[in-house]
mmCIF file of C-alpha atoms in Angstrom:
data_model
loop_
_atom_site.group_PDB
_atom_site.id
_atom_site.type_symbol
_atom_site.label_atom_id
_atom_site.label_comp_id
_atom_site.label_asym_id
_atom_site.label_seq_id
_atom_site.Cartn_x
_atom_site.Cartn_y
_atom_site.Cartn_z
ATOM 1 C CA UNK H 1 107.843 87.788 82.617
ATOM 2 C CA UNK H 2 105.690 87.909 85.547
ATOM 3 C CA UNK H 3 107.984 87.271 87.816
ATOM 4 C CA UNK H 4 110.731 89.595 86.629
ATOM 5 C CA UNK H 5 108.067 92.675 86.594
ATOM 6 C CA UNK H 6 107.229 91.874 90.470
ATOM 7 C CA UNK H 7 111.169 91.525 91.150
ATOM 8 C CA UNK H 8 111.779 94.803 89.683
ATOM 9 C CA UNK H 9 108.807 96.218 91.365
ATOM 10 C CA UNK H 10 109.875 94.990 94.562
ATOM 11 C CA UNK H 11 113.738 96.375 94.189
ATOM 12 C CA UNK H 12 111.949 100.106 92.892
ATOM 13 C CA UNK H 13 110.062 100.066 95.763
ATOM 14 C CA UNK H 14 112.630 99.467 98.128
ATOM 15 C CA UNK H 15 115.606 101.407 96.381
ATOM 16 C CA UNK H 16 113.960 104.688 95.619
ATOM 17 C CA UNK H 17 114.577 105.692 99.450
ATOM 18 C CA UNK H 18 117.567 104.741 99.190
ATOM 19 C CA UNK H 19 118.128 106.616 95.856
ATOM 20 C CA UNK H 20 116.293 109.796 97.162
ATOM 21 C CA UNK H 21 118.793 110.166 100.069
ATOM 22 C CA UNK H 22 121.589 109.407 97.831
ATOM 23 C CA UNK H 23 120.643 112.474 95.068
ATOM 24 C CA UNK H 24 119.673 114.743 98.201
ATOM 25 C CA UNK H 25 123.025 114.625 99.463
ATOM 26 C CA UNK H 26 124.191 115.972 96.350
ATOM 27 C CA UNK H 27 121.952 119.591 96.138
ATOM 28 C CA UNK H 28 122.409 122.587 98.689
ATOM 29 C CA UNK H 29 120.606 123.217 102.286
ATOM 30 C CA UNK H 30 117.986 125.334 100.569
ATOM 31 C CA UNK H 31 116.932 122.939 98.240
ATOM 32 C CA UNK H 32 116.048 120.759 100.361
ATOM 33 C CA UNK H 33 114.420 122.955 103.077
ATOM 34 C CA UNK H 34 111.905 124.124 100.544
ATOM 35 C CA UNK H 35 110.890 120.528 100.368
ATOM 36 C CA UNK H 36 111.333 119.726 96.466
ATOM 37 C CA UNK H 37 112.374 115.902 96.108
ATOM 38 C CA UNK H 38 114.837 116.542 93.160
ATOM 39 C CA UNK H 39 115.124 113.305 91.434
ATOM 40 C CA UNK H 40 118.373 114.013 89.316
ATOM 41 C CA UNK H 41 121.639 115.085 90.769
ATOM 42 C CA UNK H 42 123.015 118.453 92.105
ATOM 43 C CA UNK H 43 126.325 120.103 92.046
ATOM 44 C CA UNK H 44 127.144 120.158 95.546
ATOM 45 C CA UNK H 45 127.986 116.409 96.084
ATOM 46 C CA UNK H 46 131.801 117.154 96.941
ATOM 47 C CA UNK H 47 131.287 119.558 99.332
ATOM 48 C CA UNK H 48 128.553 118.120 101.188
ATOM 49 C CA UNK H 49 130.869 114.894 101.504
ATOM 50 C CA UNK H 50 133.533 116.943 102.515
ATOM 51 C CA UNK H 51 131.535 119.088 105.065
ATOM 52 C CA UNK H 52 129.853 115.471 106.299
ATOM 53 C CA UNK H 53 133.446 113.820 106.628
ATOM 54 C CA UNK H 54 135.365 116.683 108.387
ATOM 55 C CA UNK H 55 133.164 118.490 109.749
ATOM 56 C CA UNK H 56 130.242 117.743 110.937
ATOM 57 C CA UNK H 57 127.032 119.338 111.161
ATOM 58 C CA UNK H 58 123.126 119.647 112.235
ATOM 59 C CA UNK H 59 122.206 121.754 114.778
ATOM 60 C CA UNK H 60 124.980 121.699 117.377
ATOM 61 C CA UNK H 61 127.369 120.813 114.539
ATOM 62 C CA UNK H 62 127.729 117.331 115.550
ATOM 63 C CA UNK H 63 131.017 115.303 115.542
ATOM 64 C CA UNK H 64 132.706 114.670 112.001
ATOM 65 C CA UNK H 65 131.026 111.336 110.123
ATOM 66 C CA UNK H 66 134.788 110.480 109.705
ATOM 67 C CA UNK H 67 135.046 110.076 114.010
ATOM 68 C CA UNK H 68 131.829 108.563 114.456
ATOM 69 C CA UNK H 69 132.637 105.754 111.260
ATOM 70 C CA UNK H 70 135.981 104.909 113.044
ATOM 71 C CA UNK H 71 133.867 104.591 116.762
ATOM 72 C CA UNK H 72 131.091 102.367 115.086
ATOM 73 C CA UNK H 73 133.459 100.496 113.387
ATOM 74 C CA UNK H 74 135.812 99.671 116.226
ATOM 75 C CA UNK H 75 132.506 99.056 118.516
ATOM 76 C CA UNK H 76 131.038 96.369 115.547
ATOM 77 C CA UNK H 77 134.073 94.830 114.433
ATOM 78 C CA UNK H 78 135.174 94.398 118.228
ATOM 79 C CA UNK H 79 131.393 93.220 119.756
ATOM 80 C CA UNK H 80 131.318 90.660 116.732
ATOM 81 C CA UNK H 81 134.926 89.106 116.956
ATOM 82 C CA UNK H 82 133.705 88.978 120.762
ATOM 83 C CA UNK H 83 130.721 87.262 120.652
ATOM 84 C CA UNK H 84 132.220 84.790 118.145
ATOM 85 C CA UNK H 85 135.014 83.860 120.575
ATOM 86 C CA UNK H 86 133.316 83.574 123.476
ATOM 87 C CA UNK H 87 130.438 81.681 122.224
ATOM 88 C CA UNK H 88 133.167 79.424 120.139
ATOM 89 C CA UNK H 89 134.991 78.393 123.886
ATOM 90 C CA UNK H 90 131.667 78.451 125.821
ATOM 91 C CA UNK H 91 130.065 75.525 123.292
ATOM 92 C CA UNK H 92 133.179 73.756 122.856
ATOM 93 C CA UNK H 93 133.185 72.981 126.823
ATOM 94 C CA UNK H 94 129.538 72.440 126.608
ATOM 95 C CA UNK H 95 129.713 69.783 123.899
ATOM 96 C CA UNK H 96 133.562 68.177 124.115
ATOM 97 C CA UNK H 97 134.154 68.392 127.947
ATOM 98 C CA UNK H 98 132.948 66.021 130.747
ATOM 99 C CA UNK H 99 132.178 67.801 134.097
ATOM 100 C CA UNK H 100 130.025 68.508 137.030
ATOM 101 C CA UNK H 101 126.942 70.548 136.099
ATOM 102 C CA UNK H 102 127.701 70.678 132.846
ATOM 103 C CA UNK H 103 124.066 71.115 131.793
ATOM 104 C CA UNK H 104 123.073 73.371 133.957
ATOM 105 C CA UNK H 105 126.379 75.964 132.657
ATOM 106 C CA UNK H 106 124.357 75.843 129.488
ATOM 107 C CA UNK H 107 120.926 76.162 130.348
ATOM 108 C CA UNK H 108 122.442 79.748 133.202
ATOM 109 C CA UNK H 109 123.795 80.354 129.030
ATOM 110 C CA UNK H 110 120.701 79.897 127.649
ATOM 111 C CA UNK H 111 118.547 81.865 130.301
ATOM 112 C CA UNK H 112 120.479 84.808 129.068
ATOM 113 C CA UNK H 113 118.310 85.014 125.782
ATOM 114 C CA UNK H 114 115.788 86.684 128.070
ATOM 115 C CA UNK H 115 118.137 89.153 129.581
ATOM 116 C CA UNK H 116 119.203 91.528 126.945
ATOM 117 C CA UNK H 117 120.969 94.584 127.445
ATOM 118 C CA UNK H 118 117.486 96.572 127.299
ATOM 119 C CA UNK H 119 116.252 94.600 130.395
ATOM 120 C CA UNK H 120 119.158 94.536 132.482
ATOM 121 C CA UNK H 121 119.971 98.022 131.438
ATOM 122 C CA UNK H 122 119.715 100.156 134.706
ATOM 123 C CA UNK H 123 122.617 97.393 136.415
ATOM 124 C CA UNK H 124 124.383 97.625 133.537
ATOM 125 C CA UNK H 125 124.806 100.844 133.655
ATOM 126 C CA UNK H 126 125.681 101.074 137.498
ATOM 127 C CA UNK H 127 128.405 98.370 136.623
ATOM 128 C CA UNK H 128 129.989 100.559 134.205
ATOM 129 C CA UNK H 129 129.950 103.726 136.219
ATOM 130 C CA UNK H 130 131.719 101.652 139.042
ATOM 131 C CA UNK H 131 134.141 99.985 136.392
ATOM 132 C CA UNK H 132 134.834 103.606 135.341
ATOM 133 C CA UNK H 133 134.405 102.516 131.888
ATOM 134 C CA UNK H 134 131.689 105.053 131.002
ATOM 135 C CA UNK H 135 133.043 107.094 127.396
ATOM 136 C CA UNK H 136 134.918 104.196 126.493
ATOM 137 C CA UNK H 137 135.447 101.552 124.017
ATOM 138 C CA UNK H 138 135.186 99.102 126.722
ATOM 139 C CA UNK H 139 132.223 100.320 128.171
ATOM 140 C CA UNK H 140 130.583 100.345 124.611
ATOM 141 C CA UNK H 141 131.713 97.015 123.738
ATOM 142 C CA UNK H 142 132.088 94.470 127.006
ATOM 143 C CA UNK H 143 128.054 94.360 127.982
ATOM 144 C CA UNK H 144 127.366 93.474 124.078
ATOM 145 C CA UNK H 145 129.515 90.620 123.072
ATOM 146 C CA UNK H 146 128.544 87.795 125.576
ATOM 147 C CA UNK H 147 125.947 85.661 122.553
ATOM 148 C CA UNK H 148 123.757 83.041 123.908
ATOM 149 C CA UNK H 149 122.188 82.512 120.496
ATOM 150 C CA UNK H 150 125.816 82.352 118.730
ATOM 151 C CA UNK H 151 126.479 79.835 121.874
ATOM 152 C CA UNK H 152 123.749 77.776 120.976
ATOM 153 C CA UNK H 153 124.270 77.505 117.291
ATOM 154 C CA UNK H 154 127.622 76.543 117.574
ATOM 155 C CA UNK H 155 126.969 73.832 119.777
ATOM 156 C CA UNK H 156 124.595 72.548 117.987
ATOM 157 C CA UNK H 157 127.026 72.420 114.607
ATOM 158 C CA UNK H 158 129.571 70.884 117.411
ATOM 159 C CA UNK H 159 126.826 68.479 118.309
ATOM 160 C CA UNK H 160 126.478 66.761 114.258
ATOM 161 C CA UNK H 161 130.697 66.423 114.451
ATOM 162 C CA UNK H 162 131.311 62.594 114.475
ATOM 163 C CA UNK H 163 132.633 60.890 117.178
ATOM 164 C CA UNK H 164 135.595 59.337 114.880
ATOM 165 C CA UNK H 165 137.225 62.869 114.349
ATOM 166 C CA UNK H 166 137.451 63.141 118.204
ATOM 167 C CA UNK H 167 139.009 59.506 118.413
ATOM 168 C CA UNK H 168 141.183 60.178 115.029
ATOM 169 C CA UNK H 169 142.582 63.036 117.043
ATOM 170 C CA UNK H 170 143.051 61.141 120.075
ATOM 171 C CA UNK H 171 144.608 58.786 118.731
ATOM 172 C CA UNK H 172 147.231 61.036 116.626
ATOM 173 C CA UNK H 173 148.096 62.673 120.561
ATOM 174 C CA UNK H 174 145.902 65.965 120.050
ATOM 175 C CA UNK H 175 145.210 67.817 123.101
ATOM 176 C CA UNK H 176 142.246 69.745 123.889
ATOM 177 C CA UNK H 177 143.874 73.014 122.516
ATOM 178 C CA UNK H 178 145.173 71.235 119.295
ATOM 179 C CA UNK H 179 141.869 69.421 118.322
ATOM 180 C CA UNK H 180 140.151 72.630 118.477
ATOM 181 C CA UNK H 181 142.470 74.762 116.592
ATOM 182 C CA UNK H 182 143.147 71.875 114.079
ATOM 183 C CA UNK H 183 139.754 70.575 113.793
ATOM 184 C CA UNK H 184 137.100 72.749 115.049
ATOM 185 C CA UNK H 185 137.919 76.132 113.805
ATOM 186 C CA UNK H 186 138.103 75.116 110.005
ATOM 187 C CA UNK H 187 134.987 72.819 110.451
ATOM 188 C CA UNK H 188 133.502 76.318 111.912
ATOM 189 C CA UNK H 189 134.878 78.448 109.654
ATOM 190 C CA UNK H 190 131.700 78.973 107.069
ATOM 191 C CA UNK H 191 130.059 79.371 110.518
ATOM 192 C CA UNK H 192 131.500 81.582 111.818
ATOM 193 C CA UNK H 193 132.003 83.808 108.513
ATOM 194 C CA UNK H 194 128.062 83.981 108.501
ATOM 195 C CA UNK H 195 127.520 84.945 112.464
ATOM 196 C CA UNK H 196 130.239 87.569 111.779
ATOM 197 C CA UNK H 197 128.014 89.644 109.284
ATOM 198 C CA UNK H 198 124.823 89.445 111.514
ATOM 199 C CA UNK H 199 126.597 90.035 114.390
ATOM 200 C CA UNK H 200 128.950 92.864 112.627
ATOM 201 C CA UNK H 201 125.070 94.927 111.587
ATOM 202 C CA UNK H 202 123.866 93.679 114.989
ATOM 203 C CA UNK H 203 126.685 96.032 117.067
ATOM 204 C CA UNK H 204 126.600 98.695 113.903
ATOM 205 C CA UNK H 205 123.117 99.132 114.156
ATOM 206 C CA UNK H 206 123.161 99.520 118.631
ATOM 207 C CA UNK H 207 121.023 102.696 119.311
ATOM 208 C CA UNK H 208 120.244 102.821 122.790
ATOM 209 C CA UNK H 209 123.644 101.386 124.649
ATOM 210 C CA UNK H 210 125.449 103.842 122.982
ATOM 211 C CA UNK H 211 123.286 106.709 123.321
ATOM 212 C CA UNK H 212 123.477 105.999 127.590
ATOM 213 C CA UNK H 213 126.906 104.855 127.873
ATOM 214 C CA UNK H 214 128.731 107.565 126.143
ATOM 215 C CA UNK H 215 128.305 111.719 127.122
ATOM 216 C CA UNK H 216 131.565 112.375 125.005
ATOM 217 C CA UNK H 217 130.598 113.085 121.728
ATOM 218 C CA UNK H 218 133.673 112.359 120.733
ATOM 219 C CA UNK H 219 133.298 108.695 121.189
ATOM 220 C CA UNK H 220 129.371 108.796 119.296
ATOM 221 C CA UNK H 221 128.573 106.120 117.419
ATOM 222 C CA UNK H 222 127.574 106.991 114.014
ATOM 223 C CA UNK H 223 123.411 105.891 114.317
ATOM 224 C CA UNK H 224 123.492 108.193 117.625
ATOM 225 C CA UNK H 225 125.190 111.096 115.934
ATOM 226 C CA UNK H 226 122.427 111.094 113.028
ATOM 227 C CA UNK H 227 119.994 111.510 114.791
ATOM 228 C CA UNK H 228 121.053 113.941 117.263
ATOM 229 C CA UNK H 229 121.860 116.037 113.584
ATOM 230 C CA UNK H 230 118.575 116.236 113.572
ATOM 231 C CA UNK H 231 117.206 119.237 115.260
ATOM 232 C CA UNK H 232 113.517 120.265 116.524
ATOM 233 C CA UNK H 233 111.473 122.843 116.741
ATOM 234 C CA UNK H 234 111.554 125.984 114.326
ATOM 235 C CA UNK H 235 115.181 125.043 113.494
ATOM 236 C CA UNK H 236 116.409 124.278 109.957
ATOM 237 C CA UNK H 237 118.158 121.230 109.301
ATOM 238 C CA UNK H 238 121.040 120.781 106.974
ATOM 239 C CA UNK H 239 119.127 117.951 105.198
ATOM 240 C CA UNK H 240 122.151 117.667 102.603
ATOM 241 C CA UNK H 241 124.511 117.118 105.389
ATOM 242 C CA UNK H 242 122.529 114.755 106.903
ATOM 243 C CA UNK H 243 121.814 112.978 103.742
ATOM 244 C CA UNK H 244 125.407 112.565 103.238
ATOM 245 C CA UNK H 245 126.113 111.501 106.232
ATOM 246 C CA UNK H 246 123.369 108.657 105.690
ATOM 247 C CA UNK H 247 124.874 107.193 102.705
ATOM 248 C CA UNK H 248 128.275 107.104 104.569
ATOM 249 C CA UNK H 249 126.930 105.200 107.423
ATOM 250 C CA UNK H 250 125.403 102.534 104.914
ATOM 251 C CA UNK H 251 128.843 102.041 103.762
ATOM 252 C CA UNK H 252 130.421 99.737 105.847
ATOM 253 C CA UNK H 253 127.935 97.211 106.158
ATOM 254 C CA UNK H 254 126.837 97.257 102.864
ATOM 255 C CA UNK H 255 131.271 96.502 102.217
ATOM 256 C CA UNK H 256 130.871 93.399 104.655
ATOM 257 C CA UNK H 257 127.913 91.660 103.219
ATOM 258 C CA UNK H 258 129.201 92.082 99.956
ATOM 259 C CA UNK H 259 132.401 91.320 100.316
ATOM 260 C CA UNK H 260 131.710 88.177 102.612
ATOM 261 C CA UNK H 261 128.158 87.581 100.740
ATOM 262 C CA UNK H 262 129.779 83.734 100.002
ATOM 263 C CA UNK H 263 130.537 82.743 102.737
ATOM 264 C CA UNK H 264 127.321 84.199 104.662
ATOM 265 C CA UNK H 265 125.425 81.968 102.050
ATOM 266 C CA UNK H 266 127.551 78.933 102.458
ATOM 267 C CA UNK H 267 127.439 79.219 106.533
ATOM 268 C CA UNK H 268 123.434 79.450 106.237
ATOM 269 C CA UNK H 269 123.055 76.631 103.752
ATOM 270 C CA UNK H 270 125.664 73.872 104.373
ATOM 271 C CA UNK H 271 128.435 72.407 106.578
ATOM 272 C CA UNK H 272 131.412 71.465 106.151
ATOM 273 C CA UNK H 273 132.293 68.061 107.451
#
């Protein structure tokens, strides 16, 4: 009984945010600006959705949630397929191929961990203006999806495959290319199912790289264009605008843990070998 009272306590506490933004997107602008915290719904759901989806709004009338939800969705989906492939190849070489330095590859890999975007930002930067790949999908995604963590974990999954499934396969004439397509990708599969969803609210949740890379605010990600909704000063917000827009950001990653929430638990929790 105990237990269920502190459980329920503990999903109050952290819900009724969620809850407040959720009813406050449905009441009008003047509701909210004379601060009540209505705690039942208003009529003005629909058109605060609609005005959120195709329009826009805040103090400079920001860039339609519909625009920015197709940006941050392209810039997660894309930065988390990435960093899966890459890291995939990168520990497969490490672990499965003989050749000169081959330690040393992975330890330049694992040096990396220290050299996030946020550090190296500055360079980073300078390498995109020269790329001309500023206001770009490229230029939001390409600095973001090299993983040095996601390398490291999957080499150390590769690392607990036995030694007879790399004989078996020699032995049946697999190549390089076949063993890992045949062998290593379905042994990786849980794997890689639950380094998709971190990674996927990893790039969704990118504040900073998006906010420097991108001066079109056509190409805004939708965490950047919230809070530039917000104005200062003596200004009004449109609170039930924002609000909206809110709950439609927390969409899409809310969709991918729940609809991969089995797999994310399996890949966490077991192996399959």
């Amino acid at each position: 009984m105990v237990t269920h009272l502190c459980l329920i306590l503990g999903v109050l506490i952290f819900a009724f945010p969620i809850y407040l933004t959720i009813i406050g997107s449905t009441h009008d602008v003047n509701t909210i600006g004379r601060g009540d915290v209505p705690l039942l719904p208003g009529g003005e759901g629909a058109a605060n959705y609609s005005q959120a989806w195709g329009v826009g709004g805040g103090r400079f009338m920001g860039v339609p949630a519909g625009v920015m939800l197709f940006n941050s969705i392209i810039m997660a989906v894309c930065v988390a397929v990435g960093k899966i492939a890459i890291s995939l190849t990168s520990a497969y070489a490490v672990v499965f191929f003989r050749f000169p330095l081959r330690m040393l590859f992975f330890w330049l890999i694992f040096i990396t961990l220290m050299l996030p975007v946020e550090v190296r930002i500055i360079p980073t930067i300078q390498v995109m203006v020269d790329l001309n790949m500023t206001n770009s999908y490229q230029g939001l995604i390409v600095p973001l999806i090299a993983s040095a963590t996601a390398t490291l974990l999957f080499r150390q999954f590769f690392l607990t495959i036995p030694d007879e499934y790399v004989e078996a396969a020699k032995i049946d004439g697999a190549g390089p290319i076949r063993f890992f397509l045949d062998v290593i990708l379905p042994l990786s599969r849980t794997n890689v199912a639950a380094l998709f969803v971190i990674l996927f609210i990893y790039g969704w949740n990118q504040y900073l790289w998006p906010l420097l890379i991108v001066n079109d605010r056509s190409m805004e990600t939708i965490v950047v264009g919230l809070t530039k909704m917000i104005g200062s000063g003596d200004s009004q917000n449109e609170w039930n605008v924002i609000m909206a827009t809110a709950v439609l950001a927390l969409l899409p990653p809310i969709a991918v843990v729940v609809l991969m929430q089995r797999w994310f638990v399996k890949g966490l929790t077991e192996t399959e070998k």
